[in-house]
Short mmCIF file of C-alpha atoms in Angstrom, two decimals:
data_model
loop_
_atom_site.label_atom_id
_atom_site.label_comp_id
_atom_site.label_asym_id
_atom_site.label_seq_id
_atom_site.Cartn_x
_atom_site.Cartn_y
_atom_site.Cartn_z
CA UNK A 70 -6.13 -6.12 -45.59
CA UNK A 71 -4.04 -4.99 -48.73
CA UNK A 72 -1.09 -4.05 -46.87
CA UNK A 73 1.99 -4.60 -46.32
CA UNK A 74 3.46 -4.78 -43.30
CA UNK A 75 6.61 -5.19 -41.14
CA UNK A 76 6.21 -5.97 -37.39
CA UNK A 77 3.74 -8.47 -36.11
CA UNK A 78 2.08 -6.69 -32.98
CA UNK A 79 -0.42 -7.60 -30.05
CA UNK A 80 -1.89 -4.28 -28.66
CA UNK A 81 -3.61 -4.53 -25.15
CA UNK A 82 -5.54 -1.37 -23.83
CA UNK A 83 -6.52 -1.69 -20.11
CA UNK A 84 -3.04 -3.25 -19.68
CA UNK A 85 -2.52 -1.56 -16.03
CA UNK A 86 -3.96 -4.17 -13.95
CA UNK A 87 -6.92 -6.61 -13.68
CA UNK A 88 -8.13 -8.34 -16.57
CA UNK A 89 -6.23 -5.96 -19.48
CA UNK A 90 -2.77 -7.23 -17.19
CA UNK A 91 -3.44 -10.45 -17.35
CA UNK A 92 -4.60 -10.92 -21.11
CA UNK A 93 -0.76 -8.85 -21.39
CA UNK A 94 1.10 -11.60 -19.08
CA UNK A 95 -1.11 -14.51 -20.91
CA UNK A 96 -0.50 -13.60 -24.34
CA UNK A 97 3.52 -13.12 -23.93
CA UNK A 98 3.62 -15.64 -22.44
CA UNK A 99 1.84 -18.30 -25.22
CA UNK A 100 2.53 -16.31 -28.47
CA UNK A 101 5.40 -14.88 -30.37
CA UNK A 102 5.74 -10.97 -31.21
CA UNK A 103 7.98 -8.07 -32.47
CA UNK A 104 6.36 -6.22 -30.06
CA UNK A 105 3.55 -6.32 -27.20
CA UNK A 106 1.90 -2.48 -27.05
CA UNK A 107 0.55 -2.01 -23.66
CA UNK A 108 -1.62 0.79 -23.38
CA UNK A 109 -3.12 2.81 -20.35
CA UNK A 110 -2.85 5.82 -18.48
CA UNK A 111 -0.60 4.49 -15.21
CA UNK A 112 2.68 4.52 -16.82
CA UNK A 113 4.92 3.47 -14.15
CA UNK A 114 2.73 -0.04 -13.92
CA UNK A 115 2.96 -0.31 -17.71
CA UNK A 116 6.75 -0.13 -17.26
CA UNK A 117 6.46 -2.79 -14.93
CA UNK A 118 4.34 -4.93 -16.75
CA UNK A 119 6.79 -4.56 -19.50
CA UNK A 120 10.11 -5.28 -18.03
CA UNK A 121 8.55 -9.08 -17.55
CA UNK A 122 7.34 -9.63 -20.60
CA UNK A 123 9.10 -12.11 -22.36
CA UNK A 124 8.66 -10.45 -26.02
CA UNK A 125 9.49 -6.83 -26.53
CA UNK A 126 6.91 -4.52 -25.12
CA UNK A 127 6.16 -1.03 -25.07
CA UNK A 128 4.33 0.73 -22.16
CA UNK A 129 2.56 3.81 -23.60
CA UNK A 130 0.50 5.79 -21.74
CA UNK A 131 -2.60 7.17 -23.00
CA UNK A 132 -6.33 8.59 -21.82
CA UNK A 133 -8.47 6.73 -24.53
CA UNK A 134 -11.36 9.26 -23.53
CA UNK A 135 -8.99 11.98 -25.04
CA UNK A 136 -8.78 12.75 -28.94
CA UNK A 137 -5.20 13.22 -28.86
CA UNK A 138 -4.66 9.82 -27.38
CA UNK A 139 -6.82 8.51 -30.33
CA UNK A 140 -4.52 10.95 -32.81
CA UNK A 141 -1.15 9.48 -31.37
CA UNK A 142 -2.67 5.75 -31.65
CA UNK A 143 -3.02 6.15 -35.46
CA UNK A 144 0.01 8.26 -35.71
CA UNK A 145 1.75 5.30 -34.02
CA UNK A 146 -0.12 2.66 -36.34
CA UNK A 147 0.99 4.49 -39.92
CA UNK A 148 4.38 4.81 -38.64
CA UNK A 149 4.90 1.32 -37.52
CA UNK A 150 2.73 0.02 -40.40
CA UNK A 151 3.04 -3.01 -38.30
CA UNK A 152 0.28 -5.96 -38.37
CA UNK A 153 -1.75 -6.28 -35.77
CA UNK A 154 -2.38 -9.93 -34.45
CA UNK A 155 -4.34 -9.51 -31.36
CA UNK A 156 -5.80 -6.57 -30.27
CA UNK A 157 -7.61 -6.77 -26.98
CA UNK A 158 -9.83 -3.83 -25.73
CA UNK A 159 -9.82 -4.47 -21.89
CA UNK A 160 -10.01 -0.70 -21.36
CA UNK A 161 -13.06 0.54 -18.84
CA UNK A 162 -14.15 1.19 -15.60
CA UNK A 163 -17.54 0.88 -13.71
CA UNK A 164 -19.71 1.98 -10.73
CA UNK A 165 -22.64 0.91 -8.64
CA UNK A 166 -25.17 3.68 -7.92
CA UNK A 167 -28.19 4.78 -9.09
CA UNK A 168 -28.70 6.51 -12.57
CA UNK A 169 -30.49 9.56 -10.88
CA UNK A 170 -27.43 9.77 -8.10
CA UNK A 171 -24.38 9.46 -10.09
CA UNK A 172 -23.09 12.51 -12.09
CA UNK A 173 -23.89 12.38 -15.53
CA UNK A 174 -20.22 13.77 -16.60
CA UNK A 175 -19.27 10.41 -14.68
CA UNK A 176 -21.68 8.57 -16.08
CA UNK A 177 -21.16 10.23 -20.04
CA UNK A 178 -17.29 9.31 -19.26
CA UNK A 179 -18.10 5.49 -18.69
CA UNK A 180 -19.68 4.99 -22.13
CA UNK A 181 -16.64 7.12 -23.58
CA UNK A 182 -14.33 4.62 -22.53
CA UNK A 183 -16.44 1.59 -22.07
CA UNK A 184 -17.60 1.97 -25.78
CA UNK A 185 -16.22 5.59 -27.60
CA UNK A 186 -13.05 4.32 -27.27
CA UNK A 187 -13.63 0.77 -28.16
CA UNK A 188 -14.86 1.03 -31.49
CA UNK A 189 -12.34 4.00 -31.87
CA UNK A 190 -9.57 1.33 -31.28
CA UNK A 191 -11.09 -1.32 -32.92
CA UNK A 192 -11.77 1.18 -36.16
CA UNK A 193 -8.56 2.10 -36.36
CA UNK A 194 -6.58 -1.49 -36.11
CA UNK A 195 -8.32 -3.27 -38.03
CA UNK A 196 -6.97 -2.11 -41.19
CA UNK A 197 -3.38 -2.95 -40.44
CA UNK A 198 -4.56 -6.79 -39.48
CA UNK A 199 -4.27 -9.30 -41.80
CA UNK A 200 -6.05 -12.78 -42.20
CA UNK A 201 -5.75 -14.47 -38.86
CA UNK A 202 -6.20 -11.72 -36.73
CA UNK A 203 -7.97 -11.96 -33.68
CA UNK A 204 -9.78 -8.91 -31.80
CA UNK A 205 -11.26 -9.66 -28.17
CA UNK A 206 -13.75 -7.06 -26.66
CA UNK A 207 -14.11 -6.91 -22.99
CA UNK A 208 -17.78 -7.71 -22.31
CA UNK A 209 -19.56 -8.79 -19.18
CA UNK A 210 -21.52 -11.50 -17.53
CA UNK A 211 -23.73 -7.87 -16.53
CA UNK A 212 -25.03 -7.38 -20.10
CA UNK A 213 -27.36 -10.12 -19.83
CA UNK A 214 -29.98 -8.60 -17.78
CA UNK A 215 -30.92 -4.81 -17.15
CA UNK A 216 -29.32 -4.05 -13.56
CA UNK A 217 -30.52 -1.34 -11.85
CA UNK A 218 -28.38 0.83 -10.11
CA UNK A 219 -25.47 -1.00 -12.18
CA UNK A 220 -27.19 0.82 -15.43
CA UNK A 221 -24.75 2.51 -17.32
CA UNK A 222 -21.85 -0.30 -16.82
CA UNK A 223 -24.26 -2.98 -18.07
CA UNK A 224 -26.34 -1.15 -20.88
CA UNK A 225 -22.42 -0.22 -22.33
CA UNK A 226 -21.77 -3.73 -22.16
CA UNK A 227 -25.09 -4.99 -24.30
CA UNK A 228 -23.22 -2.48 -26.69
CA UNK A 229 -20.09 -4.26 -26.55
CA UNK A 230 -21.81 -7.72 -27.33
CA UNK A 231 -24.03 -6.80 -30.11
CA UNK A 232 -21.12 -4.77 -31.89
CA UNK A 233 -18.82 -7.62 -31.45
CA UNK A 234 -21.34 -10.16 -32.55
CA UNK A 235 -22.01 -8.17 -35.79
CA UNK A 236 -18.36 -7.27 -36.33
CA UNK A 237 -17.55 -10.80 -36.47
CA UNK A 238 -19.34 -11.58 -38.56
CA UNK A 239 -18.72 -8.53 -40.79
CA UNK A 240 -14.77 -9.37 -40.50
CA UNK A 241 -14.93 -13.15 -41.33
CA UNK A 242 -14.60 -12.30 -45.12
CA UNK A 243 -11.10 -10.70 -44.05
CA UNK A 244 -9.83 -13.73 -42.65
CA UNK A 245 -10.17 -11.72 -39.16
CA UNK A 246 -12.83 -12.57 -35.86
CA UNK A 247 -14.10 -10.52 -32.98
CA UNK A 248 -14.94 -12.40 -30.03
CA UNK A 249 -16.74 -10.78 -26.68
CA UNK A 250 -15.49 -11.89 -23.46
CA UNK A 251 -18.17 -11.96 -20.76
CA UNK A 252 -16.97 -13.41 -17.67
CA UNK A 253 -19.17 -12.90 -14.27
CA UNK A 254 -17.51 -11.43 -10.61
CA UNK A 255 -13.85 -11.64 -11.42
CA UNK A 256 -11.36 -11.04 -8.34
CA UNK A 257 -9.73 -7.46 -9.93
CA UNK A 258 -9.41 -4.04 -8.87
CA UNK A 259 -12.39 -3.32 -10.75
CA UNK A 260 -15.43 -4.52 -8.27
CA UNK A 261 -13.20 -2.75 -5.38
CA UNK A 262 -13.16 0.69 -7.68
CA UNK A 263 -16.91 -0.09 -8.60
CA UNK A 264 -18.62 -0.54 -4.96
CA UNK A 265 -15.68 1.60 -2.99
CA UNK A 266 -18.32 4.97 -3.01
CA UNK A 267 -20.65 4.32 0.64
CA UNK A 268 -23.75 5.52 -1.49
CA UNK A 269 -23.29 2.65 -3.84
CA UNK A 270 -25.82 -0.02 -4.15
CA UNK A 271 -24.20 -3.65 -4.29
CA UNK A 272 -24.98 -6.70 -4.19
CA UNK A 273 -25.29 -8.56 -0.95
CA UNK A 274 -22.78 -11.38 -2.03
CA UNK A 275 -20.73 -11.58 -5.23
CA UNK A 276 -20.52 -15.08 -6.18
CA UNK A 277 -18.90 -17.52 -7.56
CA UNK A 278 -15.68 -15.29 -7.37
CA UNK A 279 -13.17 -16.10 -10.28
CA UNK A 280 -9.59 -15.97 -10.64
CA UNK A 281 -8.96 -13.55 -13.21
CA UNK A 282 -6.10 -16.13 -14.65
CA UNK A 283 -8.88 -18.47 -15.47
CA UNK A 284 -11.19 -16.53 -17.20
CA UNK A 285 -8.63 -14.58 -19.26
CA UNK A 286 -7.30 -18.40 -20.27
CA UNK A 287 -10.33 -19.80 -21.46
CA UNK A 288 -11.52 -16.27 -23.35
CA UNK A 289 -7.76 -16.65 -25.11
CA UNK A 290 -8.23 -19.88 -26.39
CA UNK A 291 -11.62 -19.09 -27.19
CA UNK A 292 -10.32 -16.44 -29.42
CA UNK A 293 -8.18 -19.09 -30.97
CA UNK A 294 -10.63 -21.33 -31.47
CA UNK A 295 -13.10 -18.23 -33.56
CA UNK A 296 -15.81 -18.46 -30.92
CA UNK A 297 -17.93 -14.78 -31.47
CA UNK A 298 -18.86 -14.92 -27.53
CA UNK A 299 -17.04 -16.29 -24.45
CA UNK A 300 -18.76 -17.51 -20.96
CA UNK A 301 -16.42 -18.49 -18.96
CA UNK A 302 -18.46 -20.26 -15.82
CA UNK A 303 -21.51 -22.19 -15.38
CA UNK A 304 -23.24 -19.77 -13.22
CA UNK A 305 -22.74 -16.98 -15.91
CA UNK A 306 -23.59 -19.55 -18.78
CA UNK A 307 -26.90 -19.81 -16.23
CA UNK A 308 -27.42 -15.82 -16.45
CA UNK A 309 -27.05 -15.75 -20.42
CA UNK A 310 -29.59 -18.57 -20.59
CA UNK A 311 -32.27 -17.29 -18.37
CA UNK A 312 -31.84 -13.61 -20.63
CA UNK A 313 -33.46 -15.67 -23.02
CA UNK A 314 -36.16 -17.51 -21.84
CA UNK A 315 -36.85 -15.49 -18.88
CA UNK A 316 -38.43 -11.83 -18.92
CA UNK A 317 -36.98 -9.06 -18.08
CA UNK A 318 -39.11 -7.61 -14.67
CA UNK A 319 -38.22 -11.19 -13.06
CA UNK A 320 -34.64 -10.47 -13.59
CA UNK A 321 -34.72 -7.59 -12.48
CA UNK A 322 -36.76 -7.94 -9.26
CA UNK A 323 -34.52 -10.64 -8.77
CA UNK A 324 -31.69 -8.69 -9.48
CA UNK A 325 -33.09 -6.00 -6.87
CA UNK A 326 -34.09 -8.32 -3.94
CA UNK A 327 -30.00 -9.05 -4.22
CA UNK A 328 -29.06 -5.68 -3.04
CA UNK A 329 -28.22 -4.46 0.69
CA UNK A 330 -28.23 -0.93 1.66
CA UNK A 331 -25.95 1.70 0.71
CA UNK A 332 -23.39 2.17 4.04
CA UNK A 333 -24.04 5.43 3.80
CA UNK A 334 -27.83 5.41 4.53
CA UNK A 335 -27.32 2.47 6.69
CA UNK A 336 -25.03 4.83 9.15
CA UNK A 337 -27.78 7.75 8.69
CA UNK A 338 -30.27 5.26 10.77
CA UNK A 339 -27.88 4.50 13.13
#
């Protein structure tokens, strides 16, 4: 975008594990870089991740719901003055439980990193990309529908859509896209993380299950292709067509007649 740069980059955030390791492993392992920046705060897995890549890559560690980790990206981004080719925000976390039962510092911290951090990122890369660029956003198959007791995850993921779908098309005159990534139940450490609390609320079955390898394959060449939104599976193709012809209470009743009881009231009747 007027500059010029050196190094051509991919930067991952999320790159630990689940879907942020596996858009790492997938992009080394189709594209060609000076250098892969893998960003998270676990750095012994980073290292790990890193020693298999097949370009040069960097494992830095890094809170993104901290303002110095957000200082030391830009730091890192003038000193580099590399161009960024791919930057993927796979950075975020979730939890089932109800809005009234879960902290609100836990809750204020999931929209932090879930979508803070995320345009933070975003804002701050997209000046050292050049025409060609592609940016993926970590949506979900979730921010179709309003989900109780899944509220905060899925509202900060309606965010992540409509921002990417506007960004797009905001970026398009730079030569750059945006696409959002929405895939449904994906086998990661994620849903274990998200339902591991016995006051959560979950759903009674989580299905169709999808190998993470899959999804993050088809949302890549999506992003080669230019496509602003990804759905990777029928059944959450299904889900983003009945958010628009269906209305909302039905979903969500539906939604609600899915759940089972937490394990922890469950035991209190025992």
């Amino acid at each position: 975008m007027g500059k010029k740069f050196t190094d051509k980059i991919a930067v991952i955030t999320g790159a630990s594990s689940g879907m942020g390791r596996e858009f790492a492993l997938r992009i080394d392992g189709e594209e060609s870089f000076d250098e892969i920046w893998l960003i998270a705060r676990r750095t012994e897995r980073l290292e790990e991740i890193a020693s298999s890549c097949k370009n040069p890559a960097r494992a830095i560690s890094m809170d993104l719901t901290k303002s110095e980790a957000w200082d030391e990206y830009k730091r890192m981004l003038e000193s580099e003055n590399a161009d960024v080719r791919v930057l993927v925000n796979a950075a975020g976390f979730g939890y089932f439980k109800g809005f009234l039962d879960m902290d609100l510092e836990r809750q204020l911290a999931m929209i932090d990193l879930n979508d803070k951090a995320l345009v933070l990122i975003t804002h701050m890369t997209i000046p050292y990309m050049e025409r060609g660029g592609r940016i993926i956003e970590l949506g979900s198959g979730s921010c179709f529908t309003p989900l109780p007791n899944f509220n905060i995850y899925a509202s900060s993921k309606i965010f992540v859509l409509h921002y990417t779908k506007a960004l797009n098309y905001e970026i398009k005159k730079y030569g750059l896209r945006a696409t959002c990534f929405c895939p449904g139940w994906v086998e990661t450490e994620f849903l274990g993380k998200a339902t591991a609390r016995p006051t959560a609320t979950v759903p009674k079955e989580m299905k169709p299950m999808l190998k993470c390898e899959d999804v993050v394959k088809r949302c890549v060449k999506a992003s080669i292709k230019g496509k602003t939104m990804c759905v990777t599976n029928w059944y959450t193709k299904l889900q983003h067509l009945l958010f628009k012809t269906v209305p909302d209470n039905l979903l969500t009743n539906t939604w609600m007649g899915m759940q089972k009881e937490p394990e922890a009231e469950k035991n209190g009747k025992n």
